[in-house]
Coordinates of C-alpha atoms and ligand atoms in Angstrom, one line a residue:
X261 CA 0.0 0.0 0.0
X262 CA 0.9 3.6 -0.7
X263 CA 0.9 6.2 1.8
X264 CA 1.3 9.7 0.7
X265 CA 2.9 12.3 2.3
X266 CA 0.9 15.4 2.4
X267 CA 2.5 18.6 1.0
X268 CA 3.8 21.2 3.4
X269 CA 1.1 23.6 4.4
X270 CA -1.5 20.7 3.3
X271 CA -5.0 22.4 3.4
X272 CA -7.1 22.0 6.8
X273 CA -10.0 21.1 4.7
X274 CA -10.1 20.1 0.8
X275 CA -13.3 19.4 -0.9
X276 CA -13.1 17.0 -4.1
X277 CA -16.2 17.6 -6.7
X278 CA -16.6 16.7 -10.3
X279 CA -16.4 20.3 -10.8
X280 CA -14.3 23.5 -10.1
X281 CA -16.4 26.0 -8.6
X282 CA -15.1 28.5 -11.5
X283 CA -16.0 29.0 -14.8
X284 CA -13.4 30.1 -17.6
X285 CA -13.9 33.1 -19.3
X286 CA -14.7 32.7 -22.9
X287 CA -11.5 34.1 -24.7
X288 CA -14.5 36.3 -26.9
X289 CA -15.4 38.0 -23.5
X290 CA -13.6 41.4 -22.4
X291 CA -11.5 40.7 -19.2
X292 CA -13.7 42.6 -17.3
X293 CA -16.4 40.4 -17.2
X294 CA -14.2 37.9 -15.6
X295 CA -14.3 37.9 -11.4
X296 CA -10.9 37.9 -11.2
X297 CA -7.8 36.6 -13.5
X298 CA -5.6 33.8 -11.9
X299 CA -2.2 34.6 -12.7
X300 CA -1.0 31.2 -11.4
X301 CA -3.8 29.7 -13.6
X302 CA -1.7 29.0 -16.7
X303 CA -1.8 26.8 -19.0
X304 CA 0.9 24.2 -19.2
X305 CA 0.7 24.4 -22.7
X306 CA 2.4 22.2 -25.2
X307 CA 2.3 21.3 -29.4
X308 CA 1.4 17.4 -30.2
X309 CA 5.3 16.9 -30.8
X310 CA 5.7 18.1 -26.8
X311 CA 7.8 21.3 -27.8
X312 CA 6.2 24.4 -26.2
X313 CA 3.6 26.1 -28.3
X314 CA 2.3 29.6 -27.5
X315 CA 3.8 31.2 -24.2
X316 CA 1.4 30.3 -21.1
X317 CA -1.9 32.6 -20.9
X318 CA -3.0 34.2 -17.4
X319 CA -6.4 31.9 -17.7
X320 CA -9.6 34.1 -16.5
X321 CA -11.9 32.9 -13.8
X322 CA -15.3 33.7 -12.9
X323 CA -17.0 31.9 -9.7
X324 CA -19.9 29.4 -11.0
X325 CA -23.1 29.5 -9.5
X326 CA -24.0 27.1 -7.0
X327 CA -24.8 27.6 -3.0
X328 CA -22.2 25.0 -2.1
X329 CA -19.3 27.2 -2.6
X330 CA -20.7 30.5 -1.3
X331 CA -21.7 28.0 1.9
X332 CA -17.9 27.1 2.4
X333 CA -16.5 30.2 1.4
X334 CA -15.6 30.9 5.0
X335 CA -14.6 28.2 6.5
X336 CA -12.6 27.1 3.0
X337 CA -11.2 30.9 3.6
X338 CA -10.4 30.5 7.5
X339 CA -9.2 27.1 7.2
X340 CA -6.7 27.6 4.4
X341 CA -8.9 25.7 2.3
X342 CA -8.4 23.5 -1.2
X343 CA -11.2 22.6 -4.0
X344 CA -10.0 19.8 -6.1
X345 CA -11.9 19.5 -9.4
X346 CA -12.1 19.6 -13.0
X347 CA -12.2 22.8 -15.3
X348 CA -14.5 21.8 -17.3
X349 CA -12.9 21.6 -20.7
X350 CA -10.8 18.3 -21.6
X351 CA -6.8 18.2 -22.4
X352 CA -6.4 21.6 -20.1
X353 CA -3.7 21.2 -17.9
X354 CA -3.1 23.9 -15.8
X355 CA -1.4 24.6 -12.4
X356 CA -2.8 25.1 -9.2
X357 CA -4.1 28.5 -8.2
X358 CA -6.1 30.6 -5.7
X359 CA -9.1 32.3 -6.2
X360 CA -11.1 34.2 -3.7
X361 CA -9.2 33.2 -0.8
X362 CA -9.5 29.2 -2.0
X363 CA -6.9 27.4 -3.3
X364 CA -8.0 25.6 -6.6
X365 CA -6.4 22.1 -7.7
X366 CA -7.2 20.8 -11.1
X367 CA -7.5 17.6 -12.4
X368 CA -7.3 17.0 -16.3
X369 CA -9.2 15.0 -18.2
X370 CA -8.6 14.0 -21.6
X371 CA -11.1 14.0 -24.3
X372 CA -11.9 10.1 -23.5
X373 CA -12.3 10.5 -19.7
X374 CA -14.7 12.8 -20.2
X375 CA -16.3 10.2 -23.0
X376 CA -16.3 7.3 -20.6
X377 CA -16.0 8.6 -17.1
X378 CA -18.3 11.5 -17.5
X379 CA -20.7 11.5 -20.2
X380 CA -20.2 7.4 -20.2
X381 CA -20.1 6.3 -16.6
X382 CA -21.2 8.8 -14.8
X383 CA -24.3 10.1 -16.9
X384 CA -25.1 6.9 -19.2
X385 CA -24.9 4.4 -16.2
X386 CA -25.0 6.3 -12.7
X387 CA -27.2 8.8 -13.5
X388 CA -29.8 6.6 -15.1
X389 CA -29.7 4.0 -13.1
X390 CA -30.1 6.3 -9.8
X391 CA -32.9 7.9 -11.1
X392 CA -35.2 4.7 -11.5
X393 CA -34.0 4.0 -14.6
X394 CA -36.4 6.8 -16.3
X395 CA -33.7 6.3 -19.2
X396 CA -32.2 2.5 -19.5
X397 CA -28.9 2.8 -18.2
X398 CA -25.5 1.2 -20.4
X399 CA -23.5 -1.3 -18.5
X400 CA -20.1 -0.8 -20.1
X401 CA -16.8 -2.1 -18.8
X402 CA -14.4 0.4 -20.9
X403 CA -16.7 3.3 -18.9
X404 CA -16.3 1.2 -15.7
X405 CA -12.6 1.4 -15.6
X406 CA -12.5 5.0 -16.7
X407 CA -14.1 5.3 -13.2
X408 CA -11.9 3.8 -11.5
X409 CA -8.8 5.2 -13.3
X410 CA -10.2 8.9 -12.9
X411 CA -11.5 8.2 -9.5
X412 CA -7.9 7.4 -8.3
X413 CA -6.8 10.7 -10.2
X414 CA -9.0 12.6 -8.2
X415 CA -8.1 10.6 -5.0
X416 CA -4.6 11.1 -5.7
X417 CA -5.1 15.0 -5.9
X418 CA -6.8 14.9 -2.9
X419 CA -4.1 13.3 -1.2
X420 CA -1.4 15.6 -1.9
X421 CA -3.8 18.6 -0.9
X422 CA -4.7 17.6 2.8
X423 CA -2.7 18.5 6.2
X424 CA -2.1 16.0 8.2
X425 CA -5.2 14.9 10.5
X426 CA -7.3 17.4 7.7
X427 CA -10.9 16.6 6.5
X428 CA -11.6 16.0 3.2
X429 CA -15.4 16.7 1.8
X430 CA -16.5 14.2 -1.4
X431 CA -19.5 15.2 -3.5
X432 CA -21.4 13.0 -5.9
X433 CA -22.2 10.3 -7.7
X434 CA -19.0 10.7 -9.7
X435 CA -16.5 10.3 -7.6
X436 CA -17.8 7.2 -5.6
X437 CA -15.1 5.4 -5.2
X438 CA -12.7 8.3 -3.9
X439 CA -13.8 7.7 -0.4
X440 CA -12.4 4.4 -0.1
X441 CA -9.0 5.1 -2.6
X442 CA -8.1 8.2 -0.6
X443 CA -8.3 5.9 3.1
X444 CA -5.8 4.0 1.6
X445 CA -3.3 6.6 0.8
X446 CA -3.9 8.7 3.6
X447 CA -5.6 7.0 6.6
X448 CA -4.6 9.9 9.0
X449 CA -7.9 11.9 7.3
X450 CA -11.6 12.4 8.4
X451 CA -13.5 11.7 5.0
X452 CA -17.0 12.9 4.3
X453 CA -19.1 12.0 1.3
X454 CA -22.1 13.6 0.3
X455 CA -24.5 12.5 -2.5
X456 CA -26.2 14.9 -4.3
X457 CA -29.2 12.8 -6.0
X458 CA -30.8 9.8 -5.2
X459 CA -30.0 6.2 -4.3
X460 CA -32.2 3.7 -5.7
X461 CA -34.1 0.8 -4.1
X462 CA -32.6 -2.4 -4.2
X463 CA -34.3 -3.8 -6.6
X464 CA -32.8 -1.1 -9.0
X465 CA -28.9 -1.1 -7.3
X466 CA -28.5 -4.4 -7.5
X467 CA -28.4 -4.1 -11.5
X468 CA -25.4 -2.5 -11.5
X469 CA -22.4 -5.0 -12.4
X470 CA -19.8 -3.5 -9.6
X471 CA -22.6 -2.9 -7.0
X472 CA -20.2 -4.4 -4.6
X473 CA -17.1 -1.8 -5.7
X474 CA -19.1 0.9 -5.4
X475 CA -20.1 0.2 -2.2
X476 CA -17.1 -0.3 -0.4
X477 CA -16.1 3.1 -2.3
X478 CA -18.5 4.7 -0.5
X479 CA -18.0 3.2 2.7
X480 CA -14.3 4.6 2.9
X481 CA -15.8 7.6 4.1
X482 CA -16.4 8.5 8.1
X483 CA -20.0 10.6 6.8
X484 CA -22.0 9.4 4.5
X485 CA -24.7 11.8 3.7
X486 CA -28.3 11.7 1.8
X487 CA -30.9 13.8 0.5
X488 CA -33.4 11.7 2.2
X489 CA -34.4 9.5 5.0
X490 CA -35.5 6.9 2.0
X491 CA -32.5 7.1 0.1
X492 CA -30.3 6.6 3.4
X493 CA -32.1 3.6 3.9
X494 CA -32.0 1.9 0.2
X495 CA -28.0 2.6 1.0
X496 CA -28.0 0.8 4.2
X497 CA -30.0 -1.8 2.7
X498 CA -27.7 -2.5 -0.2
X499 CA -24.4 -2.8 2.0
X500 CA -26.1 -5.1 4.3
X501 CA -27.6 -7.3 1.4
X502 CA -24.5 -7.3 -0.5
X503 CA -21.6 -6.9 2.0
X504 CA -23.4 -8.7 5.1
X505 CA -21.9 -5.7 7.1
X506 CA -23.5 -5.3 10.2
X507 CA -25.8 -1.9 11.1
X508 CA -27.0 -0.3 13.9
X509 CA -29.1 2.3 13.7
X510 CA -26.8 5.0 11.7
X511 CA -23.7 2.9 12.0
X512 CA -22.3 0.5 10.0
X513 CA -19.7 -1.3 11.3
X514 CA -16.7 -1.7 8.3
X515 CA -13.3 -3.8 8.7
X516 CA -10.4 -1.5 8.6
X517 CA -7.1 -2.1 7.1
X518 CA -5.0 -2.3 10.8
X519 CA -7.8 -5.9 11.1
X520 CA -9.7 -3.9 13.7
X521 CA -13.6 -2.3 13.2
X522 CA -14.3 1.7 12.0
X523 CA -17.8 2.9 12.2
X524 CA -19.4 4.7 8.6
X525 CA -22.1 6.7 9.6
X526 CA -24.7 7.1 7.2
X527 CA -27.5 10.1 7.7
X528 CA -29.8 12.7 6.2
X529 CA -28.6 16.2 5.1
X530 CA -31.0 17.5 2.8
X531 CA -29.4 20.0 0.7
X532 CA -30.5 23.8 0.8
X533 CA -29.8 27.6 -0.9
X534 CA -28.3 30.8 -0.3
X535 CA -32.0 32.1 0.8
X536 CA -30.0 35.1 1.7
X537 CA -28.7 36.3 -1.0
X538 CA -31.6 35.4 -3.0
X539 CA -34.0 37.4 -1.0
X540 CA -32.0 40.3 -1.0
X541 CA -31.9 40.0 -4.6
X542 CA -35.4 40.4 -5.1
X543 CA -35.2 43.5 -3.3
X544 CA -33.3 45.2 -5.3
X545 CA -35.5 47.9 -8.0
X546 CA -33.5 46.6 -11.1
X547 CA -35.0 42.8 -10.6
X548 CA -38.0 44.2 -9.8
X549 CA -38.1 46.3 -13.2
X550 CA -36.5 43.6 -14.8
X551 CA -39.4 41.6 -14.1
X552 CA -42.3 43.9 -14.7
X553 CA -40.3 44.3 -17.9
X554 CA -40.1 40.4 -18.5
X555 CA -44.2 40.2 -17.9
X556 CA -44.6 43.0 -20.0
X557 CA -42.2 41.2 -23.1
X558 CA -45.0 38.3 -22.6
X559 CA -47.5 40.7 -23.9
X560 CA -48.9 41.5 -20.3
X561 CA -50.4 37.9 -19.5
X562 CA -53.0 37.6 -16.8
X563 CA -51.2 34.6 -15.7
X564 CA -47.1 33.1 -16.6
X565 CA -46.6 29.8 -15.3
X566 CA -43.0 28.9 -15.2
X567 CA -40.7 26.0 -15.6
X568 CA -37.2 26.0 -15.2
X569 CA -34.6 22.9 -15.7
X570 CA -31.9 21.6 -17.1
X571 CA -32.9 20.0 -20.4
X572 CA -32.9 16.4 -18.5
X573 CA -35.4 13.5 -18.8
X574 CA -35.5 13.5 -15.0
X575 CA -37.0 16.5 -14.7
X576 CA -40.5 15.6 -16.6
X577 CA -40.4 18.2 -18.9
X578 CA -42.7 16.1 -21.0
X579 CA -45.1 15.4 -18.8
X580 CA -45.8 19.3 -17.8
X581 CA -45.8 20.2 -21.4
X582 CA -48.1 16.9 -22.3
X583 CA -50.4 18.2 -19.6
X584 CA -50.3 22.3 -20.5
X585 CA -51.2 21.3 -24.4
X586 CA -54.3 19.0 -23.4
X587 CA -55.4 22.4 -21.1
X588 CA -55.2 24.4 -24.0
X589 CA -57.1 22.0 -26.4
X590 CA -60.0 21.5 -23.7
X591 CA -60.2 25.6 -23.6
X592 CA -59.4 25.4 -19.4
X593 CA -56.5 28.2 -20.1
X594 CA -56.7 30.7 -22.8
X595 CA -54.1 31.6 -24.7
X596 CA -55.1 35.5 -24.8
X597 CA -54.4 35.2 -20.5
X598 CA -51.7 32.6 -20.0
X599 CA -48.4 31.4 -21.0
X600 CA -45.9 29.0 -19.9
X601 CA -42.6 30.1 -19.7
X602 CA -40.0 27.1 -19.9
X603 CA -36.1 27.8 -19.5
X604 CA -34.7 24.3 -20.2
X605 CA -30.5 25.4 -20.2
X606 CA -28.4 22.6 -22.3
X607 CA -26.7 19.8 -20.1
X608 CA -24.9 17.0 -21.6
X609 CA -25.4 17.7 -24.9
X610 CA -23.6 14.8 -26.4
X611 CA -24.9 12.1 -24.4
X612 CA -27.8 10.1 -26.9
X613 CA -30.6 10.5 -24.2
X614 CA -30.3 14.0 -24.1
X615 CA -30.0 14.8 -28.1
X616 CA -33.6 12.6 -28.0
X617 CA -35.2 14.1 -25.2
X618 CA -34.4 18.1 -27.1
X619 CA -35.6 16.6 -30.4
X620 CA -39.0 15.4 -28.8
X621 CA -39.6 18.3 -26.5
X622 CA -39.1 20.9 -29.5
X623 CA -40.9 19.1 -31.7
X624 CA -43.9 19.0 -28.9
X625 CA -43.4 23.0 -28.1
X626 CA -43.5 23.7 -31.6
X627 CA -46.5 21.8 -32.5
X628 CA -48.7 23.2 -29.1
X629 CA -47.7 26.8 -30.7
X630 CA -48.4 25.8 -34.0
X631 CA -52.1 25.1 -33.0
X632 CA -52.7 27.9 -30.1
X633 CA -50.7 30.6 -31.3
X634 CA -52.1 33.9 -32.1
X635 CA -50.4 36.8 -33.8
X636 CA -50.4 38.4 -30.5
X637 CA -49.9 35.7 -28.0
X638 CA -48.0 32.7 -27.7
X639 CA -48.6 29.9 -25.7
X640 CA -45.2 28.1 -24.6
X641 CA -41.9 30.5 -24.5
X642 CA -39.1 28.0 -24.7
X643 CA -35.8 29.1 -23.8
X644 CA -32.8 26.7 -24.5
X645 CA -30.4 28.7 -22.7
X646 CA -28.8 29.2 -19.2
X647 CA -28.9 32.6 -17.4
X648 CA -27.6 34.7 -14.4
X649 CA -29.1 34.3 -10.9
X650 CA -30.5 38.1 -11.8
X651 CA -32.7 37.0 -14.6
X652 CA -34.0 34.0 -12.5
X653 CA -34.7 36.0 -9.5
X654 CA -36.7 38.3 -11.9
X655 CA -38.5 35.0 -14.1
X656 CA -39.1 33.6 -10.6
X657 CA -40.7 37.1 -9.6
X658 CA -43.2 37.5 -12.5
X659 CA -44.3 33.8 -12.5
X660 CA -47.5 33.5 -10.9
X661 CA -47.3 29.3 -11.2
X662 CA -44.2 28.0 -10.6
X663 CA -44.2 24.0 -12.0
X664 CA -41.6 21.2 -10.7
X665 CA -42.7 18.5 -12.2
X666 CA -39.3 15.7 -11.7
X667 CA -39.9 12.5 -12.3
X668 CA -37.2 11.9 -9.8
X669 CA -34.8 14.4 -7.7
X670 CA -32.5 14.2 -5.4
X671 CA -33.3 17.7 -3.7
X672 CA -34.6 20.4 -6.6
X673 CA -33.2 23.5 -5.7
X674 CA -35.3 25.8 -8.3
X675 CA -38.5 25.0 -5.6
X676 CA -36.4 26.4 -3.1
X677 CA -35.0 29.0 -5.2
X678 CA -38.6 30.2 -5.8
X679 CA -40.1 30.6 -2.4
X680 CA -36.8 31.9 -1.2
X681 CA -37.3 34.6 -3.9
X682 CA -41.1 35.3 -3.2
X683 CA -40.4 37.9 -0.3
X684 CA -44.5 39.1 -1.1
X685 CA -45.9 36.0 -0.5
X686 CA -47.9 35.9 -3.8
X687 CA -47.0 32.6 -6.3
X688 CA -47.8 28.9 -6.5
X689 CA -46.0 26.0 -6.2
X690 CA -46.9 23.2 -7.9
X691 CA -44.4 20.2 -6.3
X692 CA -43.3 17.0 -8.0
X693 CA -43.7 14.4 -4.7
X694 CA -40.4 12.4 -6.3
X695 CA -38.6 15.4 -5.8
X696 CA -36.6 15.6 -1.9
X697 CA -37.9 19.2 -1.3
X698 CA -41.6 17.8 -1.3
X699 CA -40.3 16.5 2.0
X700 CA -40.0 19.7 3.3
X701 CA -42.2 22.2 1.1
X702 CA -45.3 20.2 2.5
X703 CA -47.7 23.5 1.6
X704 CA -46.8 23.2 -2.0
X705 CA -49.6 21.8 -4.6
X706 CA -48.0 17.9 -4.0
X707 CA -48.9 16.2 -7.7
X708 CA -47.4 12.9 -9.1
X709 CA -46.1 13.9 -12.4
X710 CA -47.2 10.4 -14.2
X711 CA -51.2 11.2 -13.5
X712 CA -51.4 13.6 -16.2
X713 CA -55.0 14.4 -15.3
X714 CA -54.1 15.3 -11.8
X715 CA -51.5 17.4 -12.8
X716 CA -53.6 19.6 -15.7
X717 CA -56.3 20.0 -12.2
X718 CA -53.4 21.1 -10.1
X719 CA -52.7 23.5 -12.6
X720 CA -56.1 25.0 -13.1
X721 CA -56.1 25.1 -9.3
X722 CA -53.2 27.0 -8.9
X723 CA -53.8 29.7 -11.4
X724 CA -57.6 29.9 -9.6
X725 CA -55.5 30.2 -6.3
X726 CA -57.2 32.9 -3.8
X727 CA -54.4 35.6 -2.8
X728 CA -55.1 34.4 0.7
X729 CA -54.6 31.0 0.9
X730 CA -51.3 31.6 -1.6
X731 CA -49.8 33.7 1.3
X732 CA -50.3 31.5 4.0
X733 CA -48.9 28.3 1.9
X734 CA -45.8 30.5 0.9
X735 CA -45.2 32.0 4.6
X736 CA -45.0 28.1 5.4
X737 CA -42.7 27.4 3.0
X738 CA -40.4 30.3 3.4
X739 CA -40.1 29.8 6.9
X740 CA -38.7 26.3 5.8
X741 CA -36.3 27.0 3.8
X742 CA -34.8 29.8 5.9
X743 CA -34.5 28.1 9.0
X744 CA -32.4 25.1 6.1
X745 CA -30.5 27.4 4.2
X746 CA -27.2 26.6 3.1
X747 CA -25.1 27.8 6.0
X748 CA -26.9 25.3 7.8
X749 CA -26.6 22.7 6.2
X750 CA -22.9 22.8 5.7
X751 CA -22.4 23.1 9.6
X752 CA -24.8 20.1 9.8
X753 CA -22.3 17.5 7.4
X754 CA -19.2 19.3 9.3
X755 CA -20.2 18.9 12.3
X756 CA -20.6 15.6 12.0
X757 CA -17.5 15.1 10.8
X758 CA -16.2 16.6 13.8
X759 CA -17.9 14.1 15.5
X760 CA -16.9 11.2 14.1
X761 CA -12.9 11.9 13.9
X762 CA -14.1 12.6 17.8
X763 CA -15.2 8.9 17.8
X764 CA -12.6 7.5 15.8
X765 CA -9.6 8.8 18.3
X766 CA -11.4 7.8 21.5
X767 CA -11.3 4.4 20.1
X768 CA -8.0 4.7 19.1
X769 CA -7.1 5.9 22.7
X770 CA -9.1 3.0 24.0
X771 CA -7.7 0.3 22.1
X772 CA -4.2 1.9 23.1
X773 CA -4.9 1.6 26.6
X774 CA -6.0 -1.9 26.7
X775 CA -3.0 -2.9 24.6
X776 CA -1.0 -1.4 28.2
X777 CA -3.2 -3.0 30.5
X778 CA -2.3 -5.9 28.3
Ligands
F6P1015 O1 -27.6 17.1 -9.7 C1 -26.4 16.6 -9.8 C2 -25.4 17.5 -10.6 O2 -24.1 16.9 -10.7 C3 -25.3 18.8 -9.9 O3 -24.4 18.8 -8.9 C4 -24.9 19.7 -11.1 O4 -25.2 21.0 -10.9 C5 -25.7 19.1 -12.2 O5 -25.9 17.7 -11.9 C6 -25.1 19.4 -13.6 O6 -24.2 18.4 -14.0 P1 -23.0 18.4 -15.0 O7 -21.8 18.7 -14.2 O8 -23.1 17.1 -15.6 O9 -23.3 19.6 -15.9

């Protein structure tokens, strides 16, 4: 076994993610768009033959959005803290650098990682299969040892980042098996794991041809965290099924390396927002006008009911726009006083499913306008694009109906997003219950996205919903997701971590002393 050494001045906490939580500046874009410029950030460029090609760029940076980095920010700041992740673009190797107070680590992958780990393994297999195989998933072995190979990469990274006795913070369904490769190289960490959507039943797991190495990945960590109570239990369930580990309560108990016991601790932490900078966004005039203006573009409707998702077959996209046509053809909405407004912004554009899914959902959008239409009014606005938080906290301002209609979710942060933004109380909900914020957002309009006729009723009833009784189901859910907001739920998973290296050394001390008394 390999034990790495951790580089001087190791970071006190490192989180590893799929991801950087930066965005490179498009070289089109002036330089002061960018956040900040990373001089350290360069390229280590080179020409096919290996001889150095152009001199190394300063590369520009600006911070992506996402709560999960504004929600470490300080501690990542305080605590001298690393981000290990990809860029984004394959074959770009660049050097470590720091941005906003973080230090950032990339990890390169080539143009066939991101073909069989990411869009392969990850989004053809994982993804699929995870979300109740809405999609069939592929089972390929090329993908499967892409995993691993990159896994270890990012393990590796990890490794060299951490101080001694640091904590290192996994997130998602990509990365697995890191858990369990970075205990081997550096057993002296605290690991946590967090997993952003949803593990499946058993039934479903158990398809998956290395259900056993993924487990055992997993279990490398101290914390392992869910979305929900039901998807920490299908985990539990599939270890003790098809590792025969014992459990107890939270605990499972795993073999360690030293021939002894270590306890992985499997829980709840249902993800949340930045409610606070979201509802101080919608205070601001310019949202406001922006989103008078954004109602008035519409051609003034009574009524916009809104959609917004990445363009993913998880997210029932069908379904709502399935449902919204038949309402139109039975004459319940009219298109002279209502209009659905659907952002769906491009994600994983190359893999198969997702090329099929944009074909049918156009071809459904354009046909439903082809028949309602009038010069003056249109019935679906369908936006294939991605924008700022800005323009969302102004769609989500103007939408009277706001429709979530997953087919499955881990969390859904858009519902949350959208009461968090509706500071007046005024707006509807209309809740998917297979997405993890119906657990919470109870006072939303709960529909099951599969019962097309329940969901074209739950429509009518929201946009027939009495001021009143929209208030008092919004106060209910604001209150919600402020008390969960993002801050919280990254003290939550910490904490725990605290706890359990807490656990791990009193053990250690105790198995000490007995080897004394001995
Ligand atoms: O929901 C899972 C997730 O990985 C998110 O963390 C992320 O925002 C989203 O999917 C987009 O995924 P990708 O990195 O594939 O664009």
């Amino acid at each position: 076994m390999t034990t790495f050494l951790p580089s001087e001045g190791g970071a006190a906490l490192v989180v590893v993610a799929n991801r950087l939580p930066v965005d490179r500046v498009p070289d089109s874009e002036p330089a002061a768009d960018a956040a900040a410029t990373a001089p350290e950030g360069a390229e280590r460029s080179s020409t096919a033959s290996g001889q150095p090609a152009a001199p190394p760029r300063a590369a520009q940076w600006r911070r992506s959005p996402g709560g999960l980095v504004t929600a470490l920010e300080p501690v990542m700041q305080s605590e001298h803290g690393a981000w290990v992740g990809w860029a984004g673009q394959p074959d770009l190797e660049l050097e470590p650098f720091d941005f906003d107070g973080i230090r950032l680590i990339p990890v390169t992958l080539s143009a066939e990682d991101v073909e069989l780990y990411y869009e392969g393994f990850s989004n053809d297999t994982i993804w699929p299969l995870y979300h109740d195989v809405i999609s069939p998933p592929r089972f390929s072995r090329p993908w499967w040892e892409a995993y691993v190979t990159v896994n270890r990469r990012f393990a590796e990274a990890a490794a060299g980042a951490v101080a001694w006795g640091g904590t290192v913070w996994v997130q998602d369904y990509q990365l697995q098996l890191v858990p369990e490769l970075l205990r081997e190289l550096r057993p002296d960490v605290t690991i946590g794991y967090f997993h952003h959507i949803p593990f499946p039943p058993y039934g479903l797991y158990s398809q998956l041809p290395w259900r056993r190495q993924v487990l055992a990945g997993l279990l490398g960590a101290d914390v392992i965290g869910f979305q929900r109570v039901a998807d920490a239990n299908n985990f539990t369930m599939a270890v003790r099924r098809q590792l025969k580990l014992e459990t107890k309560g939270n605990d499972i108990s795993v073999p360690s390396s030293d021939g002894g016991t270590r306890f992985a601790h499997v829980h709840p932490f249902p993800i949340a927002i930045d409610t606070t900078s979201y509802s101080e966004l919608v205070r601001r005039p310019e949202i406001i006008a922006r989103a008078k203006e954004i109602r008035e573009g519409l051609g003034n409707p009574r009524r916009i009911v809104l959609g917004v998702d990445r363009l993913d077959y998880t997210k029932g996209i069908r379904h709502r726009i399935k449902a919204y046509g038949e309402l139109l053809a039975e004459g319940r909405i009219d298109v002279s006083e209502t209009i659905l407004v659907q952002v769906a912004s491009p994600s994983r554009e190359r893999v198969a499913a997702y090329m099929q899914l944009r074909d049918e959902i156009e071809m459904s959008v354009g046909r439903i306008n082809g028949t309602f239409d009038s010069t003056g009014h249109s019935a679906i606005r369908y936006l294939h694009h991605s924008y700022p938080r800005e323009e969302m906290a102004a769609l989500y301002l103007a939408a009277d109906v706001m429709l979530v209609t997953a087919l499955r979710d881990g969390m859904n942060l858009v519902a949350k997003e959208y009461v968090a933004a509706r500071a007046d109380n005024r707006g509807v909900l209309v809740l998917s219950e297979f997405a993890g914020a119906s657990d919470e957002l109870t006072s939303a309009l709960l529909i099951n996205p599969h019962d097309i006729e329940g969901l074209k009723d739950t429509i009518v009833e929201a946009l027939d919903m009495p001021p009143a009784e929209q208030a008092r189901r919004m106060r209910a859910m604001r209150r919600r997701v402020f008390k969960n907001d993002i801050n919280a739920w990254s003290s939550s998973f910490l904490d725990a971590l605290t706890r359990s290296r807490e656990r791990r050394e009193a053990q250690a001390q105790r198995a000490a002393l007995s080897v004394v008394d001995a």
